[in-house]
Coordinates of C-alpha atoms in Angstrom, one line a residue:
M290 CA 80.5 109.3 110.8
G291 CA 79.9 108.6 114.4
R292 CA 76.6 109.4 116.1
L293 CA 75.8 112.2 118.6
I294 CA 74.2 111.4 121.9
S295 CA 72.4 114.8 121.6
D296 CA 70.6 113.5 118.5
K297 CA 69.7 110.2 120.2
Y298 CA 68.5 112.1 123.2
K299 CA 66.2 114.3 121.0
E300 CA 64.8 111.2 119.3
W301 CA 64.2 109.4 122.6
K302 CA 62.6 112.5 124.1
A303 CA 60.2 112.8 121.1
E304 CA 59.4 109.1 121.3
C305 CA 58.5 109.4 125.0
E306 CA 56.4 112.5 124.4
Q307 CA 54.5 110.7 121.6
R308 CA 53.9 107.7 123.9
F309 CA 52.8 110.0 126.7
L310 CA 50.3 111.9 124.5
Q311 CA 48.9 108.6 123.1
M312 CA 48.5 107.1 126.5
K313 CA 46.6 110.3 127.7
A314 CA 44.4 110.2 124.6
N315 CA 43.7 106.5 125.1
E316 CA 42.7 107.0 128.8
E317 CA 40.4 109.9 127.9
E318 CA 38.7 107.9 125.1
L319 CA 38.1 105.1 127.6
N320 CA 36.6 107.6 130.0
R321 CA 34.3 108.9 127.3
I322 CA 33.1 105.4 126.5
F323 CA 32.3 104.5 130.2
I324 CA 30.7 107.9 130.8
D325 CA 28.4 107.3 127.8
I326 CA 27.6 103.7 128.8
Y327 CA 26.6 104.7 132.4
G328 CA 25.1 108.1 131.5
L329 CA 27.4 110.1 133.7
Q330 CA 27.8 113.1 131.3
G331 CA 26.7 115.6 133.9
E332 CA 28.8 114.2 136.7
L333 CA 32.2 113.2 135.2
T334 CA 34.5 114.6 132.6
P335 CA 36.8 112.4 130.4
E336 CA 39.9 114.6 130.8
V337 CA 42.9 113.1 132.5
D338 CA 45.4 115.2 134.5
E339 CA 48.8 115.0 132.9
K340 CA 50.4 114.1 136.2
E341 CA 48.1 111.0 136.4
V342 CA 49.5 109.5 133.1
T343 CA 51.8 106.6 134.1
V344 CA 54.5 106.7 131.4
H345 CA 57.6 108.8 131.5
R346 CA 57.9 112.3 130.1
I347 CA 61.3 113.9 129.6
F348 CA 62.2 117.6 130.2
D349 CA 65.6 119.2 129.6
T350 CA 65.7 120.6 133.2
K351 CA 63.5 120.6 136.3
D352 CA 62.7 124.3 135.5
D353 CA 61.0 123.1 132.3
V354 CA 58.5 120.9 134.1
P355 CA 55.1 122.5 133.8
E356 CA 52.7 122.9 136.7
S357 CA 50.5 120.2 135.2
M358 CA 53.3 117.6 135.7
Q359 CA 54.4 118.8 139.2
G360 CA 54.2 115.8 141.6
S361 CA 54.3 113.1 138.9
A362 CA 56.6 110.2 139.6
Y363 CA 57.1 109.8 135.8
V364 CA 58.9 113.1 135.2
R365 CA 62.5 112.6 134.0
T366 CA 65.1 115.2 133.0
K367 CA 68.0 115.2 130.6
R368 CA 70.3 114.5 133.6
D369 CA 68.2 111.5 134.5
E370 CA 68.6 110.1 131.0
I371 CA 72.4 110.7 131.0
V372 CA 72.7 109.1 134.4
S373 CA 70.9 106.0 133.0
L374 CA 73.3 106.0 130.0
L375 CA 76.3 106.1 132.3
S376 CA 74.9 103.3 134.4
Y377 CA 74.5 101.2 131.2
A378 CA 78.0 102.1 130.1
V379 CA 79.4 100.9 133.4
G380 CA 77.3 97.7 133.0
C381 CA 79.0 97.2 129.6
M382 CA 82.5 97.8 131.3
F383 CA 81.6 95.0 133.7
G384 CA 80.1 92.7 131.1
R385 CA 76.6 92.9 132.6
Y386 CA 75.4 94.3 129.3
S387 CA 76.8 94.1 125.8
L388 CA 76.5 96.3 122.8
D389 CA 76.0 93.1 120.8
V390 CA 73.1 91.4 122.6
D391 CA 69.8 92.6 124.0
G392 CA 69.1 92.4 127.8
L393 CA 71.4 91.0 130.3
A394 CA 74.7 89.5 128.9
Y395 CA 76.0 88.3 132.3
A396 CA 74.5 88.0 135.7
G397 CA 76.4 85.1 137.1
G398 CA 77.0 81.6 135.8
E399 CA 79.1 80.7 132.8
W400 CA 81.0 83.6 131.1
D401 CA 80.4 83.7 127.4
A402 CA 83.1 85.8 125.7
S403 CA 81.4 85.5 122.3
K404 CA 78.8 88.0 123.5
Y405 CA 81.4 90.8 123.5
K406 CA 82.7 91.8 120.1
T407 CA 82.1 95.6 119.7
F408 CA 83.3 96.4 123.2
Q409 CA 85.4 94.2 125.6
P410 CA 84.5 94.3 129.3
D411 CA 87.1 95.1 131.8
R412 CA 89.5 92.2 132.2
D413 CA 89.5 92.0 136.0
G414 CA 86.1 93.6 136.7
I415 CA 87.7 96.4 138.8
L416 CA 87.1 100.0 137.8
P417 CA 89.3 102.5 139.7
I418 CA 87.9 106.1 140.2
T419 CA 90.6 108.8 140.8
D420 CA 90.2 112.5 141.3
E421 CA 92.9 113.2 138.7
E422 CA 94.1 111.3 135.6
Y423 CA 96.6 108.9 137.3
L424 CA 95.8 105.5 135.8
Q425 CA 95.4 104.5 132.1
D426 CA 92.5 102.1 132.9
D427 CA 90.5 104.3 135.2
I428 CA 86.7 104.7 134.7
I429 CA 87.0 107.8 132.6
S430 CA 89.4 106.1 130.2
R431 CA 87.1 103.1 130.0
L432 CA 84.1 105.4 129.4
C433 CA 85.9 107.1 126.5
D434 CA 86.7 103.6 125.0
W435 CA 83.0 102.7 125.4
L436 CA 81.8 106.0 123.8
K437 CA 84.1 105.4 120.8
A438 CA 82.8 101.9 120.4
A439 CA 79.1 102.8 120.8
Y440 CA 79.0 106.2 119.0
G441 CA 82.2 106.5 117.0
A442 CA 85.7 108.0 117.8
D443 CA 85.1 111.1 115.7
T444 CA 82.2 112.2 118.0
L445 CA 83.9 111.5 121.3
E446 CA 84.5 115.1 122.4
E447 CA 81.1 116.3 121.4
N448 CA 79.5 113.4 123.3
L449 CA 81.7 114.1 126.4
D450 CA 80.6 117.7 126.3
F451 CA 76.9 116.7 126.0
I452 CA 77.2 114.3 129.0
A453 CA 79.1 116.9 131.1
N454 CA 76.5 119.6 130.3
A455 CA 73.6 117.3 131.3
L456 CA 75.3 116.3 134.6
G457 CA 76.4 119.8 135.6
G458 CA 78.8 120.0 138.6
K459 CA 82.3 121.3 139.1
G460 CA 85.1 121.0 136.6
D461 CA 87.1 123.0 134.0
S462 CA 86.6 120.4 131.3
S463 CA 84.1 117.8 130.3
R464 CA 86.3 115.0 131.5
E465 CA 86.8 116.7 134.9
I466 CA 83.0 117.2 135.3
I467 CA 82.3 113.6 134.5
R468 CA 85.2 112.4 136.7
N469 CA 83.7 114.4 139.6
Y470 CA 80.3 112.8 139.0
F471 CA 81.8 109.3 139.3
L472 CA 83.8 110.3 142.3
K473 CA 80.9 111.9 144.2
D474 CA 77.5 111.0 142.8
F475 CA 77.5 107.8 140.7
F476 CA 77.2 105.4 143.6
K477 CA 74.4 107.5 145.3
D478 CA 72.4 107.5 142.0
H479 CA 73.0 103.7 141.6
C480 CA 71.8 103.0 145.1
K481 CA 68.7 105.1 144.4
T482 CA 68.0 103.3 141.2
Y483 CA 68.4 99.9 142.8
Q484 CA 66.5 100.9 145.9
K485 CA 69.5 100.5 148.3
R486 CA 70.4 97.1 146.9
P487 CA 73.3 98.0 144.6
I488 CA 74.9 95.5 142.2
Y489 CA 77.9 97.7 141.7
W490 CA 79.8 98.1 144.9
L491 CA 82.2 101.0 145.7
F492 CA 85.4 100.4 147.7
D493 CA 86.0 103.7 149.3
S494 CA 88.9 104.8 151.5
G495 CA 87.2 107.9 152.9
K496 CA 86.5 111.6 152.6
Q497 CA 89.9 112.5 151.1
D498 CA 89.0 110.4 148.0
G499 CA 92.4 108.7 148.3
F500 CA 91.1 105.4 146.8
K501 CA 87.9 104.4 145.1
A502 CA 87.1 101.4 142.9
L503 CA 83.9 99.8 141.6
I504 CA 83.3 96.1 141.3
Y505 CA 80.3 94.1 139.9
L506 CA 78.7 91.8 142.5
H507 CA 78.2 89.0 139.9
R508 CA 81.9 89.0 138.9
Y509 CA 83.2 88.9 142.5
T510 CA 85.5 86.1 143.4
P511 CA 87.5 85.4 146.7
D512 CA 90.5 86.9 144.9
T513 CA 88.8 90.2 144.1
I514 CA 89.8 92.1 147.2
G515 CA 93.4 90.9 147.0
N516 CA 93.5 92.1 143.4
I517 CA 92.1 95.5 144.4
R518 CA 94.7 95.8 147.1
V519 CA 97.8 94.7 145.1
D520 CA 96.9 96.0 141.6
Y521 CA 95.2 99.2 142.4
L522 CA 95.5 100.4 146.0
H523 CA 99.3 99.8 146.2
K524 CA 99.7 101.4 142.8
M525 CA 97.8 104.5 144.0
Q526 CA 100.1 104.8 147.0
R527 CA 103.1 104.7 144.7
V528 CA 101.5 107.4 142.5
Y529 CA 100.9 109.6 145.5
E530 CA 104.4 109.2 146.8
S531 CA 105.8 110.1 143.3
E532 CA 103.5 113.2 143.1
I533 CA 104.4 114.3 146.6
G534 CA 108.1 114.1 145.6
R535 CA 107.4 116.1 142.4
M536 CA 105.6 118.8 144.3
Q537 CA 108.4 119.0 146.8
D538 CA 110.9 119.4 144.0
M539 CA 108.9 122.3 142.6
I540 CA 108.7 123.9 146.0
D541 CA 112.4 123.6 146.4
H542 CA 113.4 124.9 143.0
S543 CA 110.7 127.2 141.7
T544 CA 111.1 131.0 141.9
N545 CA 107.4 131.6 141.2
A546 CA 105.6 132.4 144.4
R547 CA 102.2 131.4 143.0
E548 CA 103.6 128.1 141.7
V549 CA 105.2 127.4 145.1
A550 CA 101.9 128.1 146.9
A551 CA 99.9 125.8 144.4
S552 CA 102.5 123.0 144.8
T553 CA 102.4 123.3 148.6
K554 CA 98.6 123.1 148.6
R555 CA 98.6 120.1 146.3
K556 CA 101.4 118.4 148.3
E557 CA 99.3 118.7 151.5
K558 CA 96.3 117.2 149.8
L559 CA 98.3 114.3 148.4
Q560 CA 99.8 113.6 151.8
K561 CA 96.3 113.3 153.3
Q562 CA 95.3 111.0 150.5
L563 CA 98.4 108.9 151.0
K564 CA 97.8 108.6 154.7
E565 CA 94.1 107.6 154.0
C566 CA 95.3 104.9 151.6
R567 CA 97.8 103.5 154.1
D568 CA 95.1 103.3 156.8
Y569 CA 92.7 101.7 154.3
D570 CA 95.4 99.2 153.3
E571 CA 95.6 98.0 156.8
M572 CA 91.8 97.2 156.8
I573 CA 91.6 95.7 153.4
A574 CA 94.6 93.4 154.0
H575 CA 92.6 91.5 156.6
L576 CA 89.7 90.9 154.1
A577 CA 92.1 90.0 151.3
L578 CA 93.7 87.3 153.4
S579 CA 90.3 86.0 154.4
R580 CA 89.4 85.3 150.7
I581 CA 85.7 85.7 151.5
E582 CA 83.2 83.6 149.6
L583 CA 79.8 85.2 148.8
D584 CA 76.5 83.4 148.2
L585 CA 74.3 85.4 145.8
D586 CA 71.2 83.7 147.0
D587 CA 71.7 85.5 150.4
G588 CA 70.9 88.8 148.7
V589 CA 72.8 92.1 148.6
K590 CA 72.2 93.2 152.2
V591 CA 73.7 90.0 153.7
N592 CA 76.6 89.9 151.3
Y593 CA 77.4 93.6 151.7
E594 CA 78.1 92.9 155.3
K595 CA 79.8 89.6 154.7
I596 CA 82.4 91.0 152.3
Q597 CA 83.4 93.5 155.1
T598 CA 83.8 90.8 157.7
A599 CA 87.2 89.1 158.1
G600 CA 87.8 85.4 159.0
D601 CA 88.1 86.3 162.7
G602 CA 84.6 87.9 162.6
K603 CA 85.9 91.5 162.9
Q604 CA 84.3 94.0 160.6
Y605 CA 86.3 96.4 158.4
P606 CA 84.2 99.2 156.7
V607 CA 85.8 99.2 153.3
L608 CA 82.7 99.8 151.2
A609 CA 80.8 103.0 150.8
K610 CA 77.8 103.3 153.1
I611 CA 74.4 102.6 151.4

C-alpha cells in the first residue's frame, strides 16, 4: 500500500507542535531559574508569549492562527508545507535532490547517476509548463511520476486531491488546480523562498502563457537555450497550429451553437498564444546562437542578466522577472 500525504502532513504537524511546546516550556523554565537566581520574582514573570517562540508551528489555514501567534515569523500553513513539498519534488526532477540520499544530491560538479534509483531526474533538465495537457513530459506528468515513486501509485489520486485542496485556486480537477499553480505561482513562491536569488529559472513568453519552462541553474549548459527552443518551443508552436486547425474544423462543421462559440473562443486564445511564441522565438534564437557560458561564482543576479544577453551585447528578456 502506498502512503498518503495527508497522513504525513498530520505527523509532521504534530511533531512541529510538540517541538514548539517543548521549546516554550524550556524557555519558561530558564526564565524561572534566572528570576530565582536574581530575586526578580516581583518584577518579572517566566511566561513566554507564543509568538516569541522561534520554531515553526503549523496551522491548516490562516484563519486557524490564534491571536497569540499573530505577527510571528514562524507561523506556517498547510499550503506552505505543500508548496515546500512541490519545491522538493521539482528539485528531485532536476536531480538537485534524490529520494535515495540525504541533503543535496547535485549542485554542480560531477554528475553521479548512482544517486538516483527510486526516481530518475529529467533527462535534459528542462521542465515545460503548459496551460493544458499538451506534452507527455510536462511538469504535471513528471509530478505524477514523482508522487508514484515517493508515495505509491495506488495513492496518486488521493495525494493529488490533497495537494490541490491545500493550494486552492482555480480548476475543475486536482491536476488543473496544480497546473495553474505551476503556471502562475510556483516561480513567485520560489523567488520568495530564495530571497530573490532563484536557482530554478523560468523561461516565460509572456502574459498569454504561450510558453513556459523551468531549468535548474546548476544543470545549465551553453546548449540549454537551443534545446529549449528546438525541443520545446517549436513543438509548442506545432501543437498550437494543430489545435487551431482542429478548432476551425469544429467551427466549420458543428451544428451546435454552444460548441461553435466555445471553439471560436479557444481558437482566438490559441492564436494569441501562437503569436506570442513566434515573437518569443525571435528573441530566444539570438541567445541560442550565442551559446552563453555562465560562471556560478558570479552569483544569481549577474548570471540572470548574462543569460539574457546575446553575443552582440543586446538584451532579450526571455526569463520571468524576479
